[in-house]
Coordinates of C-alpha atoms in Angstrom, one line a residue:
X68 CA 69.9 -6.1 -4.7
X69 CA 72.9 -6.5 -2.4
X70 CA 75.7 -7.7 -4.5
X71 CA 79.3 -8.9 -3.8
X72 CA 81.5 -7.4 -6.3
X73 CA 84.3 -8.8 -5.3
X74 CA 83.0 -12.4 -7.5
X75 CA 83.4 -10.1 -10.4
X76 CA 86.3 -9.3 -12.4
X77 CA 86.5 -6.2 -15.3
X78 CA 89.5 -6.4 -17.8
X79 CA 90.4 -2.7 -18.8
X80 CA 91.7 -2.8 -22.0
X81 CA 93.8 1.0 -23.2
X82 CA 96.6 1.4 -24.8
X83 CA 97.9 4.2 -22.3
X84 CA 98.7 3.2 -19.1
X85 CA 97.6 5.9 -16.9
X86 CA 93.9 5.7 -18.2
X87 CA 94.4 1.9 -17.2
X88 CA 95.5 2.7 -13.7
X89 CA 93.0 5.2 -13.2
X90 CA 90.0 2.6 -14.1
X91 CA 91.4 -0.1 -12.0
X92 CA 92.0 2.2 -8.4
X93 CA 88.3 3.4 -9.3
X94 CA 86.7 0.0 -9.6
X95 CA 88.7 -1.7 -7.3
X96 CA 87.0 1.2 -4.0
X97 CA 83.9 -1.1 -5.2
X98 CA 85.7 -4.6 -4.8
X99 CA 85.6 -4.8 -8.3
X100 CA 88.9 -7.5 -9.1
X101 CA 90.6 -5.1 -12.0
X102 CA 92.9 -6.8 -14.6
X103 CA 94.5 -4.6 -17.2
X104 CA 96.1 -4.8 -21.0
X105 CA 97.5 -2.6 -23.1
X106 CA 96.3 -4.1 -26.3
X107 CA 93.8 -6.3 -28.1
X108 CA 96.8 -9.3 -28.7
X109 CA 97.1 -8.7 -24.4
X110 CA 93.7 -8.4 -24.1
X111 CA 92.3 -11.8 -26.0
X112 CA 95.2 -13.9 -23.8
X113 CA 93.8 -12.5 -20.4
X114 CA 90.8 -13.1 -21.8
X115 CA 91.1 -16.8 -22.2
X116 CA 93.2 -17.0 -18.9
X117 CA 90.9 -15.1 -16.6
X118 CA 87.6 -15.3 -17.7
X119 CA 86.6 -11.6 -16.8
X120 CA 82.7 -10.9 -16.5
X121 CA 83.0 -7.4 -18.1
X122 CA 85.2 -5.6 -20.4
X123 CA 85.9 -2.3 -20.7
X124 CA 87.3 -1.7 -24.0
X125 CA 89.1 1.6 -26.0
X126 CA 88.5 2.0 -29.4
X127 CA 91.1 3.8 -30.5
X128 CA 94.4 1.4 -30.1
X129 CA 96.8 1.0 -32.4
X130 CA 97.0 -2.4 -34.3
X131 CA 93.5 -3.9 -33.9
X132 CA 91.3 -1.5 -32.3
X133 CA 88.3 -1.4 -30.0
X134 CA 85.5 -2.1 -32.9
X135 CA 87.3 -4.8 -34.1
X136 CA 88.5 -6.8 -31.1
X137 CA 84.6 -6.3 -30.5
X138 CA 84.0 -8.0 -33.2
X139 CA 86.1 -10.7 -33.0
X140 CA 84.7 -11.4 -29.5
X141 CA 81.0 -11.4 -30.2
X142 CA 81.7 -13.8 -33.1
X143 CA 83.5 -15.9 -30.5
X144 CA 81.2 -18.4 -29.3
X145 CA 82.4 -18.7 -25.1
X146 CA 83.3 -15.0 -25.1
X147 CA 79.9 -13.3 -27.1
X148 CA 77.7 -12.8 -23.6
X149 CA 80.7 -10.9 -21.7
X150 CA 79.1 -7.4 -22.3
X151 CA 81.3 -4.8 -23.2
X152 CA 81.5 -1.0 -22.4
X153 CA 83.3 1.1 -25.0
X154 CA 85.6 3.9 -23.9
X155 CA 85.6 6.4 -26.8
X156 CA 86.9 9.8 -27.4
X157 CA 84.5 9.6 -30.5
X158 CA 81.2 11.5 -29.2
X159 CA 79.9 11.1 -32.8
X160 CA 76.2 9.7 -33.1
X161 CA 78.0 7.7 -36.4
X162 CA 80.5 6.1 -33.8
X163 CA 78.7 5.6 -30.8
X164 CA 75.6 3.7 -33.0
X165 CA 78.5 1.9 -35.0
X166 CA 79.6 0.2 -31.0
X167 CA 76.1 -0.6 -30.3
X168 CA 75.6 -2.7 -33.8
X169 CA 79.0 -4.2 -32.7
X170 CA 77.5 -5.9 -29.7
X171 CA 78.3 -3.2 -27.2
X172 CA 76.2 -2.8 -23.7
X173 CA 77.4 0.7 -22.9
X174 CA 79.6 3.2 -23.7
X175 CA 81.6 6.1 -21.4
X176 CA 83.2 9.2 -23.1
X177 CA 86.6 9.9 -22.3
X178 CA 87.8 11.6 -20.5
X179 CA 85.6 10.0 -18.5
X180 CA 83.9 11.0 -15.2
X181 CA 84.7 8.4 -12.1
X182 CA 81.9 8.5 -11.0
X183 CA 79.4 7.7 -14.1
X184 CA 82.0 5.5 -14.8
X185 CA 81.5 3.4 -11.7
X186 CA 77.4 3.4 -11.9
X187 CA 77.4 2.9 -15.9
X188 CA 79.8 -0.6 -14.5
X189 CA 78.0 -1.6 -11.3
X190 CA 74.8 -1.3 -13.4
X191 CA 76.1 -3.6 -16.1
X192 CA 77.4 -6.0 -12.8
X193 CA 73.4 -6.3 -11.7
X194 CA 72.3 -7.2 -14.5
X195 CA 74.7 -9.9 -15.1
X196 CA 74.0 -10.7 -11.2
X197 CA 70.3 -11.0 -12.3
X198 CA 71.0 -13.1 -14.8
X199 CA 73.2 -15.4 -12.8
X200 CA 70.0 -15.9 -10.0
X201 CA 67.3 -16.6 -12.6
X202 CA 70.1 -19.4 -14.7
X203 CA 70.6 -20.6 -11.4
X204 CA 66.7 -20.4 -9.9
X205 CA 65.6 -22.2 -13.8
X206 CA 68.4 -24.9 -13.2
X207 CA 66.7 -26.1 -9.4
X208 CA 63.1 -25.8 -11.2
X209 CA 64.1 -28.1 -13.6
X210 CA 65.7 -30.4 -11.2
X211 CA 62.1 -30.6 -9.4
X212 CA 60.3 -31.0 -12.6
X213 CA 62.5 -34.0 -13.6
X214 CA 62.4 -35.3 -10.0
X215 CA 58.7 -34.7 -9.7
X216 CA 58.4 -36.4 -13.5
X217 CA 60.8 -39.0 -12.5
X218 CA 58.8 -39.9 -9.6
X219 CA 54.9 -39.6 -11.7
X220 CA 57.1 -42.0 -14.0
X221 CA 57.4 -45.1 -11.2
X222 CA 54.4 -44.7 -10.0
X223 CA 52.0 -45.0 -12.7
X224 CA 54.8 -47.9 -14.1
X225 CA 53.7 -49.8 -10.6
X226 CA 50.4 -49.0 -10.4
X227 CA 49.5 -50.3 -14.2
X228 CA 50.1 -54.1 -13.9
X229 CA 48.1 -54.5 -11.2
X230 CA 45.3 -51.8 -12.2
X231 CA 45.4 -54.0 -15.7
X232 CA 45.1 -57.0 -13.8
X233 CA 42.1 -55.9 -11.9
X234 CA 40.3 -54.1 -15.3
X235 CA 40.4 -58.3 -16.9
X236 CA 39.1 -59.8 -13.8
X237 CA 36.1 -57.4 -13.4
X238 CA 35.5 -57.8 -16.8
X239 CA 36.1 -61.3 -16.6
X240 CA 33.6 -61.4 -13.4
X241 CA 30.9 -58.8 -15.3
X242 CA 30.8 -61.2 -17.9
X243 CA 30.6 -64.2 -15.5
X244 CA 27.6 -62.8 -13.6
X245 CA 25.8 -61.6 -16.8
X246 CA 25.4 -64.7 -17.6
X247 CA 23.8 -66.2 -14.9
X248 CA 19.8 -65.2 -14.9
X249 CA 19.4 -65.4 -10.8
X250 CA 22.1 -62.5 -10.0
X251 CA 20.2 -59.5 -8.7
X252 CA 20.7 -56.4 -10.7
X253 CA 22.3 -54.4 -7.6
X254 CA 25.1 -56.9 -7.9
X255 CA 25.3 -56.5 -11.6
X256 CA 25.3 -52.7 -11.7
X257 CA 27.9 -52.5 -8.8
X258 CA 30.6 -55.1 -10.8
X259 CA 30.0 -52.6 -13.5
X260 CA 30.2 -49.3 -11.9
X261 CA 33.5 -50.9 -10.5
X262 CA 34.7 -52.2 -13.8
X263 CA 34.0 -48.6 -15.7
X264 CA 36.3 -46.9 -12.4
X265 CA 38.4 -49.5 -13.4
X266 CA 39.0 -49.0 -16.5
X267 CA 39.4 -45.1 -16.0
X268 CA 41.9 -45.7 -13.7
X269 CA 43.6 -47.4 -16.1
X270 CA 43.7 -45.0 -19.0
X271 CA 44.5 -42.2 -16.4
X272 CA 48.0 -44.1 -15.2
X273 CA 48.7 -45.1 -18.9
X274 CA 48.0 -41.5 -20.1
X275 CA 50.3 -39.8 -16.9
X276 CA 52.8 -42.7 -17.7
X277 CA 53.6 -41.8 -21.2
X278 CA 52.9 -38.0 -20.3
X279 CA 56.0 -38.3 -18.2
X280 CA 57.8 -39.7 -20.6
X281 CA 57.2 -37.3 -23.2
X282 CA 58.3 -34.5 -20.8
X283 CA 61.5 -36.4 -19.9
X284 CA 62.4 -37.1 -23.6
X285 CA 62.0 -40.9 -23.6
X286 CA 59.5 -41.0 -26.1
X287 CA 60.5 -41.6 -29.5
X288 CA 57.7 -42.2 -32.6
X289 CA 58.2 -45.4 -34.1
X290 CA 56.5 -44.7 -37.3
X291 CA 55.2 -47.2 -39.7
X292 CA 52.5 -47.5 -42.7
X293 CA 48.6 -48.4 -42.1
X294 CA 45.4 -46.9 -42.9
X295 CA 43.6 -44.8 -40.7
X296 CA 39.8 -45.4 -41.7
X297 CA 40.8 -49.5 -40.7
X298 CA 42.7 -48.4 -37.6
X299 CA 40.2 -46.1 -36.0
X300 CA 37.5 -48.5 -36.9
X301 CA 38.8 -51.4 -34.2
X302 CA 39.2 -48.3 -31.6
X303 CA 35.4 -47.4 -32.3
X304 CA 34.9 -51.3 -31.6
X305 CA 36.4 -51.1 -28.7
X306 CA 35.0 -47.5 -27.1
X307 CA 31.5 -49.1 -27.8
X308 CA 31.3 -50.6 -24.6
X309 CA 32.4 -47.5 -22.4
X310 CA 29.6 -45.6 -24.7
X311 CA 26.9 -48.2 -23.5
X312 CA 27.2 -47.1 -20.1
X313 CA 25.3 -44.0 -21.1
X314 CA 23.7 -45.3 -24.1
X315 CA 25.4 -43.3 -26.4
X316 CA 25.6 -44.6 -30.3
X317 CA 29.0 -44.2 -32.0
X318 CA 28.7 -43.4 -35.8
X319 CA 31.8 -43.9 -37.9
X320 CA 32.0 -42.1 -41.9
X321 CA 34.8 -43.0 -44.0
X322 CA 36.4 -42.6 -47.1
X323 CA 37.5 -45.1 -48.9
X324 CA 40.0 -47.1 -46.7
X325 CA 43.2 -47.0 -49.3
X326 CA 42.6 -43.1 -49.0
X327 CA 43.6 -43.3 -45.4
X328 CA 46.9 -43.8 -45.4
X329 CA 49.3 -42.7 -43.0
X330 CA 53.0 -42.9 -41.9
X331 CA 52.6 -42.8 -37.8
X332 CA 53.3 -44.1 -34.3
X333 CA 50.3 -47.1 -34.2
X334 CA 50.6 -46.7 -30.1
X335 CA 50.5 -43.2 -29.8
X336 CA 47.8 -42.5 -32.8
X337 CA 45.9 -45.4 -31.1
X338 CA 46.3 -43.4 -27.8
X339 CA 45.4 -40.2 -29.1
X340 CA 42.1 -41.3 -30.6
X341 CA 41.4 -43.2 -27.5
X342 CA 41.7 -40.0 -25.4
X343 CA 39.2 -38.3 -27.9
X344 CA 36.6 -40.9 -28.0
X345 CA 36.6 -40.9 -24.0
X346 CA 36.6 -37.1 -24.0
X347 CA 33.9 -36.8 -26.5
X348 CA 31.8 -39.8 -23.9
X349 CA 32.7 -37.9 -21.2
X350 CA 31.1 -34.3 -21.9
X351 CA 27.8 -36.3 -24.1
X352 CA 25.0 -36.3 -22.5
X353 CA 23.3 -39.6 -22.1
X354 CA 21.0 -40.9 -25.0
X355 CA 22.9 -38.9 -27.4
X356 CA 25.0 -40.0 -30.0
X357 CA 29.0 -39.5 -31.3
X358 CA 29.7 -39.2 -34.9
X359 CA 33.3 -40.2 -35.9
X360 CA 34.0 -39.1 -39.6
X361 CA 37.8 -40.0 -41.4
X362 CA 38.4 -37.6 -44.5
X363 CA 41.1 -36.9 -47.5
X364 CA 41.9 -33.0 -48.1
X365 CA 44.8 -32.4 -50.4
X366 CA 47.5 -34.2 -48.6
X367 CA 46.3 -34.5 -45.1
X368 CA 44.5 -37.7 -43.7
X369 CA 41.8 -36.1 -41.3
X370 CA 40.1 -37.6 -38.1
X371 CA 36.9 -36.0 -36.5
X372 CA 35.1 -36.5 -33.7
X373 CA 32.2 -35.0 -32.8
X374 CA 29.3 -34.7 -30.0
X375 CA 26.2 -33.2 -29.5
X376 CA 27.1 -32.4 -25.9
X377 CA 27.7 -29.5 -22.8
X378 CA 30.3 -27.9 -25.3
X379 CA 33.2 -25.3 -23.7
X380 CA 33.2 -21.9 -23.2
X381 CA 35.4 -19.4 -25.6
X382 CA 37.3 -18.9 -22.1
X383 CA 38.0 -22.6 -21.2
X384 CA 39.3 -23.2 -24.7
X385 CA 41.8 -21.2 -24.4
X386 CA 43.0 -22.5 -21.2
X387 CA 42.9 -26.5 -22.7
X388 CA 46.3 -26.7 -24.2
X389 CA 47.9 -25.0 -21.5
X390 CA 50.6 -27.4 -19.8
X391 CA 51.0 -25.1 -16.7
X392 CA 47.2 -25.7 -15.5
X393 CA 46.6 -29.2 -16.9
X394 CA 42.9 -27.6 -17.5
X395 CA 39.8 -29.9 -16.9
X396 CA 36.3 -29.7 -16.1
X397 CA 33.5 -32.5 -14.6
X398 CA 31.3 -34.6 -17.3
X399 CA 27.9 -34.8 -18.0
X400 CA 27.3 -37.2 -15.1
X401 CA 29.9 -35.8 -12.9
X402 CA 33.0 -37.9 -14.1
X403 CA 36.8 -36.2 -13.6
X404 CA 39.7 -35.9 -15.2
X405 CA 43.2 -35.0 -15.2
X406 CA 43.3 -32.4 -18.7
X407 CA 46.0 -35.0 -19.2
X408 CA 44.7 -36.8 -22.4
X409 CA 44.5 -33.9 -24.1
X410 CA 48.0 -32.4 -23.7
X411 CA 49.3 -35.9 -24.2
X412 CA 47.2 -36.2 -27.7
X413 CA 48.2 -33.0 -28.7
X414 CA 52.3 -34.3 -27.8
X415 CA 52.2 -37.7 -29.5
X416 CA 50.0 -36.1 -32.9
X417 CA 53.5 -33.5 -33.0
X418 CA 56.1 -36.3 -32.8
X419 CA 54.3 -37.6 -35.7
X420 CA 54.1 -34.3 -37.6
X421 CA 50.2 -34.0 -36.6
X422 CA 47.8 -30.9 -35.9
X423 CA 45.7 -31.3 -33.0
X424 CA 42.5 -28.6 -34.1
X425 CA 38.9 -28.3 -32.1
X426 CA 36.2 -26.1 -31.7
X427 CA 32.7 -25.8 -29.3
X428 CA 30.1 -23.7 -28.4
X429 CA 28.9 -23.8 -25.1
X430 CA 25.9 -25.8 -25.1
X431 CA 25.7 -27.5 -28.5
X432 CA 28.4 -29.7 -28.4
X433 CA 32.2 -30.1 -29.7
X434 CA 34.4 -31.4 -32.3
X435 CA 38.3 -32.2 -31.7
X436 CA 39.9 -34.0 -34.7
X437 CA 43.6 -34.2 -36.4
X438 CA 45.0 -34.8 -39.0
X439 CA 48.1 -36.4 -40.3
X440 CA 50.2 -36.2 -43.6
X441 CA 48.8 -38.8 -45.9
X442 CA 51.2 -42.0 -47.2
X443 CA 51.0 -44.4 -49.8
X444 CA 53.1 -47.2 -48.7
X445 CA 55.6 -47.1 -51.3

């Protein structure tokens, strides 16, 4: 790693001056900038008046000494990262662990050698070089991420009033040609095909839309009361239609409705169970049938459902609540995803103090489910 040391400045603190001078004319053959004190009071005014990178510090001064002003700086909170390098003529194991539990990076024994001095300083001078890079490198990656977020944001804010437009008059038109008895079933079949790509198109901007939001902190839970059993019921309603496409039956179990109650964000709990109906119509195979189940344990309201489906692999799983690969695999019939939905459930059920849970065996089917802290009302 080349390295300009002359960026870096080293405050030499010793209370005689000729160990002072001989520090700064060995640094300074480096390009090392070299400020001196005699004492701790000196010391703490340079040190709010310079800013140096790295101290070297005595511990035996008179007044406060080296331990102490060590102190005093790790317990300050814009001075606690500026490592320090203790220069002791206490060789004791006692003394030298006593600097480390202080805070200190190093230590050199005095009298010291120039020229362990010099690699025991340019070694501390890398690593605060290395840190400086990745601070810097993590401040552009997060600049892209909230450009990149920022621009996800607009466009699935554009695309959803149209794409919501379109979904009611397909439906509108499905409907329409339903009805009359002379329409060929090609037609019929192609308005629906197009009114199910529709409608996926749909939930995949709303879901990226809100994901965005999440990431960029603009999402706040609105919580209010409702139950559960009542709410999920209307969503099952509603997810009936999209299960009809592969003649798939949804079964809904519930407790008694007042034993559902829960404190939550009604758009995002709405959104999350949405995400896991599709999901669960998604990897079902055709024919087969979804069973939705709401239950009380203790003090948890808990939401379940569960196919009969392909089921995921013990190494998949692992990868599903992974942001970095936004993990997703083709349905039964071939249909894609983003891995959004899932990472956006598993956000909105934490912002309302949720657990996301799951589990599948290859082959026999899944259940995904959560569960929320239960509420009376009152």
């Amino acid at each position: 790693m080349d390295i300009d040391f002359s960026k870096f400045t080293v405050l030499a603190v010793d209370d005689i001056p000729t160990n002072t001078l001989l520090i700064k004319m060995t640094l300074e053959q480096s390009g090392l900038r070299v400020i001196t004190a005699q004492n701790a009071e000196e010391a703490f005014q340079l040190i709010e008046q310079e800013r140096p990178d790295l101290i070297l510090l005595d511990v035996l001064m008179p007044g406060i000494d080296g331990f102490e002003m060590a102190r005093q700086l790790k317990e300050h909170p814009e001075h606690k990262w500026v490592p320090i390098i203790f220069l002791t003529a206490l060789d004791s194991t006692t003394d030298i662990v006593k600097g480390f539990q202080l805070g200190a990076d190093d230590y050199v024994t005095k009298p010291f050698n120039k020229e362990e001095l010099m690699v025991r300083v340019s070694h501390q001078i890398q690593l605060l070089e290395a840190k400086r890079t990745i601070e810097q490198q993590k401040k552009e990656l997060e600049e892209i991420i909230a450009g990149r977020d920022a621009m996800y944001s607009v466009i699935a804010h554009d695309l959803r009033m149209p794409m919501a437009t379109m979904k009611m008059i397909l439906n509108v038109l499905f409907l329409k040609i339903k009805e009359n008895e002379h329409t060929c079933n090609d037609l019929l079949e192609s308005v629906q095909s197009a009114n199910e790509i529709c409608e996926e198109l749909y939930i995949l901007l709303d879901n990226l839309l809100k994901w965005t939001k999440s990431q960029l902190g603009r999402l706040k839970a609105l919580p209010q009361f409702f139950y559960l059993g009542e709410f999920i019921k209307g969503g099952v309603e509603v997810a009936a239609a999209h299960a009809s496409t592969k003649n798939i039956g949804i079964r809904f179990e519930s407790v008694n409705n007042e034993e559902t109650g829960v404190y939550a964000d009604t758009d995002m709990i709405k959104t999350a169970v949405r995400n896991l109906i599709n999901n669960a119509i998604k990897y079902s195979y055709r024919d087969s049938e979804i069973t939705i189940s709401i239950e009380r344990e203790a003090d948890r309201v808990i939401c379940k459902v569960a196919d009969t489906g392909c089921g995921i692999c013990e190494k998949d799983q692992a990868r599903l609540l992974n942001p970095a690969t936004h993990f997703t695999t083709y349905g039964t019939e071939n249909e894609s995803g983003s891995g959004l939905g899932l990472l956006l459930t598993d956000t909105f059920l934490k912002l309302n103090n949720g657990l996301l849970f799951f589990h599948s065996k290859q082959g026999e089917g899944s259940t995904f489910g959560f569960s929320l802290p239960a509420h009376t009302g009152k």
